[in-house]
Coordinates of C-alpha atoms in Angstrom, one line a residue:
M59 CA 148.8 94.5 123.6
S60 CA 151.0 94.6 126.9
R61 CA 149.8 93.4 129.9
H62 CA 151.5 96.6 131.4
K63 CA 148.9 98.8 129.4
I64 CA 146.9 101.1 131.5
Y65 CA 143.2 100.9 130.2
K66 CA 140.9 103.7 130.2
R67 CA 137.0 103.1 131.1
G68 CA 136.2 103.4 127.5
D69 CA 138.4 101.2 126.1
K70 CA 137.6 97.5 125.3
V71 CA 139.5 95.0 127.5
V72 CA 140.4 91.4 127.3
I73 CA 141.4 89.5 130.6
H74 CA 141.9 86.0 130.8
A75 CA 142.3 84.1 134.4
K76 CA 143.6 80.4 134.7
Q77 CA 141.0 80.4 137.5
A78 CA 138.2 82.9 138.3
L79 CA 135.4 82.9 141.0
L80 CA 132.5 83.9 139.1
A81 CA 128.8 84.4 140.5
E82 CA 128.3 80.9 139.7
G83 CA 131.2 79.7 141.5
W84 CA 134.8 78.6 140.2
A85 CA 135.8 78.5 136.7
T86 CA 139.1 77.4 134.4
D87 CA 140.6 79.4 131.8
V88 CA 138.3 82.2 132.2
R89 CA 138.4 85.1 129.4
L90 CA 136.1 88.4 130.2
T91 CA 135.8 91.1 127.7
V92 CA 135.3 94.4 129.0
E93 CA 133.6 97.5 127.4
G94 CA 132.9 101.3 129.1
G95 CA 133.7 99.5 132.3
T96 CA 131.3 96.8 132.1
I97 CA 131.8 93.0 131.8
V98 CA 130.0 92.4 128.7
R99 CA 131.0 88.6 128.0
V100 CA 132.5 85.9 130.4
E101 CA 133.7 82.7 128.9
T102 CA 134.9 79.6 130.7
E103 CA 137.3 76.9 129.2
V104 CA 138.7 78.8 126.3
R105 CA 142.4 79.6 125.4
P106 CA 144.1 82.9 125.7
E107 CA 144.7 84.9 122.5
A108 CA 147.5 86.7 121.7
D109 CA 146.2 90.5 123.1
D110 CA 144.8 89.1 126.1
S111 CA 145.7 90.5 129.4
C112 CA 146.5 87.2 131.1
V113 CA 146.3 86.5 135.0
D114 CA 146.8 83.8 137.2
T115 CA 143.7 83.9 139.8
L116 CA 140.5 86.8 138.7
L117 CA 138.2 87.6 142.0
P118 CA 135.7 90.7 142.3
A119 CA 137.6 92.7 143.5
L120 CA 136.1 94.7 147.2
A121 CA 135.1 98.3 147.7
N122 CA 136.5 100.0 151.0
L123 CA 133.3 101.5 152.3
H124 CA 134.3 103.8 155.1
S125 CA 137.6 106.0 154.9
H126 CA 138.9 109.1 156.6
A127 CA 141.6 109.4 153.9
F128 CA 143.4 112.5 156.3
Q129 CA 143.4 110.1 159.0
R130 CA 146.3 108.2 157.2
A131 CA 148.9 110.9 158.0
M132 CA 149.0 110.3 161.5
A133 CA 149.0 106.6 161.5
G134 CA 151.4 105.6 164.4
M135 CA 151.4 109.3 166.3
T136 CA 148.9 108.1 168.6
E137 CA 150.2 105.1 170.3
F138 CA 152.1 106.5 173.0
R139 CA 150.3 106.0 176.5
Q140 CA 149.4 109.5 178.7
A141 CA 148.6 109.8 182.1
G142 CA 145.3 107.7 182.9
R143 CA 143.0 105.7 180.4
D144 CA 143.5 106.1 176.8
S145 CA 139.9 105.9 174.7
F146 CA 138.3 106.3 171.3
W147 CA 137.7 110.2 173.0
T148 CA 141.3 110.9 173.6
W149 CA 142.5 109.4 170.6
R150 CA 139.8 112.0 168.8
D151 CA 141.0 115.3 170.5
L152 CA 144.6 114.2 169.2
M153 CA 142.9 113.9 165.6
Y154 CA 141.5 117.5 166.1
R155 CA 144.5 119.0 166.9
F156 CA 146.6 116.9 164.1
M157 CA 143.6 118.0 161.3
D158 CA 143.7 121.3 162.3
R159 CA 146.8 122.5 160.3
M160 CA 146.0 120.5 157.4
T161 CA 146.0 122.2 154.1
P162 CA 144.1 121.4 150.6
D163 CA 147.5 120.5 148.9
Q164 CA 148.2 118.4 151.9
M165 CA 144.9 116.6 152.2
E166 CA 144.7 115.9 148.2
A167 CA 148.7 114.3 148.6
I168 CA 147.3 112.5 151.2
A169 CA 144.1 111.1 149.6
A170 CA 146.3 110.2 146.4
Q171 CA 148.5 107.9 148.8
V172 CA 145.7 106.4 150.6
H173 CA 144.0 105.6 147.2
V174 CA 147.3 103.9 145.6
E175 CA 147.7 102.0 149.4
M176 CA 144.2 100.6 148.7
L177 CA 144.6 99.4 144.9
E178 CA 147.8 97.8 145.6
A179 CA 145.9 96.0 149.1
G180 CA 143.1 94.8 146.3
Y181 CA 140.5 97.5 146.5
A182 CA 139.0 98.6 143.4
S183 CA 136.6 101.4 145.1
V184 CA 136.3 103.5 148.1
G185 CA 133.8 105.5 149.8
E186 CA 135.0 108.6 151.4
F187 CA 133.2 109.7 154.4
H188 CA 134.2 113.7 154.3
Y189 CA 133.9 115.7 157.0
V190 CA 136.6 118.1 157.0
H191 CA 135.1 120.9 154.7
H192 CA 136.2 124.4 155.7
Q193 CA 139.2 126.5 156.9
P194 CA 141.0 126.1 160.7
G195 CA 138.4 127.9 162.8
G196 CA 135.3 127.1 160.3
A197 CA 135.4 129.9 157.8
P198 CA 134.1 128.6 154.4
Y199 CA 136.7 128.4 151.3
D200 CA 135.5 130.7 148.6
N201 CA 134.8 127.5 146.8
I202 CA 132.6 126.0 149.4
A203 CA 133.5 122.2 148.0
E204 CA 137.1 122.8 147.6
L205 CA 138.2 120.0 149.9
S206 CA 135.9 117.9 148.5
E207 CA 137.3 118.8 145.0
R208 CA 140.7 118.0 146.1
I209 CA 139.6 114.0 147.0
F210 CA 138.2 114.3 143.5
A211 CA 141.6 115.5 142.2
A212 CA 143.4 112.6 144.0
A213 CA 140.8 109.7 142.6
S214 CA 141.2 111.0 139.3
R215 CA 145.1 110.9 139.3
T216 CA 144.9 107.7 140.8
G217 CA 141.8 106.1 138.8
I218 CA 140.2 104.6 141.7
G219 CA 136.0 104.2 142.0
L220 CA 135.0 106.6 144.1
T221 CA 131.6 107.5 146.2
H222 CA 131.9 110.8 147.6
L223 CA 130.3 111.2 151.1
P224 CA 130.0 114.6 152.5
V225 CA 129.6 114.7 156.0
L226 CA 126.5 116.8 157.8
Y227 CA 128.4 117.5 161.2
T228 CA 126.2 120.2 163.1
F229 CA 126.4 119.7 166.8
G230 CA 129.3 118.7 169.2
G231 CA 127.7 116.3 170.9
A232 CA 124.3 114.8 171.9
G233 CA 121.6 117.4 172.8
Q234 CA 122.9 119.6 170.1
V235 CA 125.9 120.8 172.1
E236 CA 127.7 123.4 170.5
L237 CA 130.7 122.5 168.0
A238 CA 134.2 122.5 169.9
A239 CA 136.8 124.2 168.6
G240 CA 138.5 121.2 166.7
Q241 CA 135.2 120.5 165.4
R242 CA 134.6 124.0 163.7
R243 CA 136.4 122.8 160.4
F244 CA 133.5 120.2 160.3
G245 CA 130.1 122.3 160.7
N246 CA 127.7 123.1 158.5
D247 CA 123.8 123.7 159.1
V248 CA 121.4 122.1 156.8
D249 CA 121.4 124.9 154.4
R250 CA 125.2 125.2 154.1
F251 CA 125.5 121.5 153.6
L252 CA 122.6 121.4 150.8
R253 CA 124.8 123.8 149.0
L254 CA 128.2 122.3 149.9
T255 CA 126.4 118.3 148.4
E256 CA 125.3 120.3 145.3
R257 CA 128.6 122.1 144.6
A258 CA 129.9 119.0 145.0
A259 CA 128.1 116.9 142.7
T260 CA 128.6 119.3 139.8
A261 CA 132.2 119.1 140.3
L262 CA 132.3 115.2 140.7
R263 CA 130.7 115.2 136.8
G264 CA 134.6 115.9 135.8
L265 CA 135.1 112.1 137.2
P266 CA 134.2 109.0 135.2
T267 CA 130.9 107.8 135.0
D268 CA 131.2 105.0 137.9
A269 CA 131.7 107.9 140.1
R270 CA 129.2 108.4 142.8
I271 CA 127.7 110.8 145.8
G272 CA 125.5 110.4 148.6
I273 CA 125.0 111.7 151.8
A274 CA 126.4 111.1 155.2
P275 CA 125.2 112.3 158.4
H276 CA 127.8 111.9 161.1
S277 CA 126.1 110.4 164.1
L278 CA 122.9 111.2 165.8
R279 CA 125.3 112.9 168.3
A280 CA 126.6 115.3 165.5
T281 CA 123.2 116.4 164.1
C282 CA 119.5 116.2 165.3
P283 CA 116.1 114.4 164.5
E284 CA 114.6 117.6 162.6
D285 CA 117.9 117.7 160.3
L286 CA 118.4 114.4 159.7
A287 CA 114.8 114.2 158.6
R288 CA 115.0 116.7 156.4
V289 CA 118.3 115.8 154.7
V290 CA 117.5 112.6 154.2
G291 CA 113.9 113.5 152.6
V292 CA 116.2 115.9 150.4
H293 CA 118.5 113.5 149.0
G294 CA 116.3 111.3 147.0
Q295 CA 118.5 108.9 145.5
G296 CA 122.1 107.3 146.2
P297 CA 123.6 106.0 149.5
I298 CA 123.2 107.3 153.0
H299 CA 126.0 106.6 155.4
I300 CA 125.8 107.1 159.5
H301 CA 128.3 106.3 162.2
I302 CA 126.2 104.8 164.8
A303 CA 126.6 102.8 168.2
E304 CA 131.0 103.0 167.9
Q305 CA 131.3 103.6 171.6
P306 CA 129.2 102.6 175.0
R307 CA 129.4 106.4 175.9
E308 CA 127.9 107.1 172.6
V309 CA 124.5 104.5 173.4
S310 CA 124.6 105.8 177.4
D311 CA 124.3 109.8 175.8
I312 CA 121.4 109.2 172.8
E313 CA 119.4 106.6 175.3
A314 CA 119.6 109.7 177.5
W315 CA 118.9 112.7 174.8
L316 CA 116.4 110.7 172.8
G317 CA 114.6 108.2 174.6
A318 CA 116.1 105.0 172.8
R319 CA 119.2 103.6 171.8
P320 CA 121.0 104.5 168.4
V321 CA 120.2 102.0 166.3
A322 CA 116.6 101.4 167.8
W323 CA 115.9 105.1 167.2
L324 CA 117.0 105.6 163.6
L325 CA 115.5 102.3 162.9
D326 CA 112.3 103.7 164.5
N327 CA 112.7 107.1 163.2
Q328 CA 114.0 106.7 159.8
P329 CA 113.3 104.7 156.4
V330 CA 116.2 102.9 156.5
D331 CA 116.5 100.5 153.7
E332 CA 119.2 99.4 151.0
R333 CA 120.5 102.5 150.3
W334 CA 121.8 103.1 154.2
C335 CA 125.0 101.8 155.7
L336 CA 125.4 101.9 159.4
I337 CA 129.0 102.3 160.5
H338 CA 130.1 100.4 163.0
A339 CA 127.1 99.3 164.9
T340 CA 129.1 97.8 167.5
H341 CA 127.1 97.7 170.4
M342 CA 123.6 96.5 169.8
T343 CA 121.4 94.2 171.6
S344 CA 120.1 91.0 170.1
A345 CA 116.7 92.7 168.8
E346 CA 118.9 95.6 167.2
T347 CA 120.8 93.3 165.6
R348 CA 118.1 91.4 163.9
D349 CA 115.9 94.5 163.0
M350 CA 118.7 96.3 161.3
A351 CA 119.8 92.7 159.4
A352 CA 115.7 92.9 158.0
T353 CA 116.0 96.3 156.8
H354 CA 118.6 95.0 154.1
A355 CA 121.4 98.2 155.4
V356 CA 124.6 97.4 154.8
A357 CA 126.5 97.3 158.0
G358 CA 130.0 98.9 157.6
L359 CA 132.5 96.8 159.8
C360 CA 136.2 98.5 159.9
P361 CA 137.7 95.6 162.2
I362 CA 141.8 96.8 162.1
T363 CA 140.3 100.7 163.3
E364 CA 137.5 99.3 165.6
A365 CA 140.4 97.4 167.4
N366 CA 142.7 100.2 166.9
L367 CA 140.4 102.1 169.1
G368 CA 139.2 99.9 171.2
D369 CA 135.7 99.9 169.8
G370 CA 134.8 96.4 170.7
P371 CA 133.6 93.7 168.4
F372 CA 130.7 93.5 166.0
N373 CA 127.5 91.6 166.9
G374 CA 128.6 88.9 164.1
P375 CA 126.9 85.4 164.6
E376 CA 123.3 87.1 165.3
Y377 CA 123.4 89.6 162.3
I378 CA 124.9 86.9 160.0
A379 CA 122.1 84.3 161.3
A380 CA 119.6 87.2 160.3
G381 CA 120.7 87.3 157.0
G382 CA 122.6 90.8 157.5
R383 CA 125.0 92.4 155.0
F384 CA 128.2 93.6 155.6
G385 CA 131.3 95.3 154.2
I386 CA 134.9 96.3 155.5
G387 CA 136.2 99.5 155.7
S388 CA 139.7 101.3 156.4
D389 CA 138.0 104.1 158.4
S390 CA 140.9 105.9 160.2
N391 CA 143.5 103.9 157.5
I392 CA 146.0 103.1 160.2
N393 CA 146.5 100.1 158.4
I394 CA 145.4 99.7 154.9
S395 CA 145.0 95.8 154.1
L396 CA 142.1 94.2 153.0
T397 CA 143.4 90.6 154.0
E398 CA 143.9 91.7 157.3
E399 CA 140.5 93.4 157.6
L400 CA 139.0 90.3 156.8
R401 CA 141.0 88.2 159.4
T402 CA 140.5 91.0 162.4
L403 CA 136.8 90.3 161.8
E404 CA 136.8 86.7 162.4
Y405 CA 139.6 86.9 165.0
S406 CA 137.6 89.4 167.1
Q407 CA 134.8 87.0 167.1
R408 CA 137.2 84.4 168.0
L409 CA 138.4 86.1 170.9
R410 CA 134.9 87.0 172.4
D411 CA 133.0 83.7 171.7
T412 CA 136.2 81.5 172.4
G413 CA 135.3 79.5 169.3
R414 CA 136.5 79.1 165.5
N415 CA 134.9 79.8 162.2
V416 CA 132.3 82.1 164.0
M417 CA 131.6 84.2 161.1
I418 CA 129.3 82.0 158.6
A419 CA 125.4 80.7 158.8
G420 CA 126.0 77.1 158.4
Q421 CA 129.0 75.3 157.1
G422 CA 131.4 76.2 154.5
S423 CA 134.7 78.3 154.3
V424 CA 134.8 81.1 156.0
G425 CA 136.8 82.8 153.8
E426 CA 134.9 82.3 150.8
F427 CA 132.1 83.7 152.6
L428 CA 133.7 86.2 154.5
Y429 CA 135.0 87.8 151.0
Q430 CA 132.1 87.1 148.6
S431 CA 129.6 88.7 151.4
A432 CA 132.3 91.9 152.0
A433 CA 132.3 92.2 148.0
R434 CA 128.2 92.3 147.8
G435 CA 128.0 94.6 151.0
G436 CA 130.7 97.0 149.8
A437 CA 129.3 97.3 146.1
Q438 CA 125.6 97.6 147.4
A439 CA 126.9 100.0 150.0
L440 CA 128.9 102.2 147.6
D441 CA 126.0 102.6 144.8
R442 CA 128.2 100.3 142.1
N443 CA 127.1 97.2 140.4
G444 CA 129.5 95.1 141.4
G445 CA 130.4 92.4 143.8
E446 CA 130.6 89.6 141.7
I447 CA 132.1 88.4 137.9
A448 CA 128.8 88.5 135.5
P449 CA 127.8 90.3 132.7
G450 CA 126.6 93.3 133.0
R451 CA 128.5 94.1 136.2
I452 CA 130.9 96.7 136.8
A453 CA 134.5 95.3 136.0
D454 CA 135.9 96.0 139.1
L455 CA 138.1 93.1 139.2
V456 CA 141.7 91.7 141.2
A457 CA 144.2 89.2 140.1
V458 CA 145.7 87.2 142.8
D459 CA 149.3 84.9 142.4
S460 CA 148.0 81.6 143.6
Q461 CA 151.6 80.0 143.6
R462 CA 153.0 82.6 146.5
P463 CA 154.2 80.4 149.4
A464 CA 151.1 81.2 151.7
L465 CA 148.7 80.0 148.8
C466 CA 150.5 77.7 146.5
T467 CA 149.6 74.2 148.3
L468 CA 146.2 75.1 148.7
S469 CA 143.2 73.5 146.6
R470 CA 140.9 76.4 144.7
H471 CA 138.0 75.6 147.5
A472 CA 140.3 76.7 150.0
L473 CA 141.9 79.5 148.0
I474 CA 140.0 82.4 149.3
D475 CA 140.7 80.8 153.0
G476 CA 144.0 81.3 152.6
L477 CA 143.7 84.7 150.9
A478 CA 141.6 85.6 153.8
F479 CA 143.6 83.7 156.9
A480 CA 147.3 83.2 155.5
A481 CA 148.3 85.7 152.8
K482 CA 149.5 89.3 152.6
D483 CA 148.3 92.0 150.4
D484 CA 151.5 91.4 148.4
V485 CA 149.5 88.3 146.5
V486 CA 147.9 91.1 144.4
T487 CA 149.2 91.6 140.8
D488 CA 146.4 93.3 138.8
V489 CA 143.4 95.3 139.7
W490 CA 141.0 97.2 137.4
S491 CA 138.3 99.6 138.7
A492 CA 135.6 99.7 136.2
G493 CA 137.6 98.4 133.5
R494 CA 140.8 100.7 134.6
H495 CA 143.9 98.9 134.5
M496 CA 145.4 100.7 137.9
V497 CA 147.5 97.9 139.2
T498 CA 150.3 95.8 137.4
E499 CA 152.5 93.2 139.0
G500 CA 151.5 94.3 142.2
Q501 CA 152.0 98.5 141.9
H502 CA 150.3 101.4 140.9
R503 CA 151.6 103.5 138.1
E504 CA 152.4 106.6 139.8
R505 CA 153.2 105.0 143.2
D506 CA 156.3 106.5 143.4
A507 CA 155.4 110.1 142.2
I508 CA 152.5 110.0 144.8
F509 CA 154.5 108.7 147.7
A510 CA 156.7 111.4 147.2
G511 CA 154.4 114.4 147.3
Y512 CA 152.8 112.1 150.4
R513 CA 156.0 112.3 152.3
A514 CA 156.8 116.1 151.4
A515 CA 153.2 117.1 152.7
V516 CA 153.4 115.0 155.8
Q517 CA 156.7 116.6 156.8
Q518 CA 155.6 119.9 156.2
L519 CA 152.6 119.6 158.1
L520 CA 154.6 117.8 160.9
D521 CA 156.7 121.1 160.8
S522 CA 153.6 123.3 161.0
L523 CA 153.0 121.6 164.4
A524 CA 156.5 121.6 166.1

């Protein structure tokens, strides 16, 4: 069996690693057997056999728990300072104008490029927080789930694990403000949203069986208490993701409208538990931080985007001390880099606290804590039975080359620190998503063709804006 063979979910896959980070810790000469996308056997201290796919260092692959794929096409286009003070809100206005010309074909091409970049960075799966549903102007497509199905087509082509999160976006701001022109492609009342989600769930069956569907009330400002209660009540199973407390203005607007800060209101009024992922949760009080941690929900942290948009740093030390769970996502996709997300998360805490080695409870390896916590939290948020290498777990796996310059001098117990703080994503050699071997020698099998389609689609989009 060639190490370049691309495995499908139903195939039997055997992987041998010189070393691997298992659920119980580091092990040497590890041999994994994968069947139907699930790890069925883990052996240690064994030599490789002739047909094994051999790698250097094997880790559980992370899930990218929060992505708006279409925004990748505008990366680098919003860094020109306008008159006055730029903010998240001025960036959002530019994003609306950009998105308003995007066609279904362009969205599919952009999503495929995003998925390739994620896989090559070491992510095995993605949570697509999908809120562009309709034609420019807000009229539905003949197929109400047309744009969801374009995301599915991209995931099918690239082999990434997908948790699809259709977004409920009914209002333009806190207090049930009418949608603005740039938001009409997002808008649904609850009835239309439920029809869209049902159609998307049916279409999702065409993807591999590890694909999942959840729901994503966009934010408290884009819905209302009655509608939120209804959609959560109807959604009996699966993930629930929501943007919350990203910006100070959002916090003050919600407090003025609902009489409580966003996280406090949500925890008091919704059954927040392990199914929930609270995206950003940047601006919380100490009480909100502790109360959120106690729910066992996941904090969906997107450090690169949060830094790019000037959101502010997450309240990491108190949340970790309270046992809080977290994962990472690439959000606006301005820079798709797993290693950069991890280090930006820790560095944001160091800059605020003027200290070092902040995002860990007690003593130990900060990089390993960040990586393993994000692996477990991301798997939980996307409803994937992963996050660690053990029998019965989904085979979301990443191999890295420990002989690269950034890692070659490090002991095994400092290796993940090197990955998180010194390495670039080019140390990734192989990625398996539910046993599908999608990256070999650092490259996705359709990298060049997908990039060509992406470049043509974005150029066409830019020409339409000229």
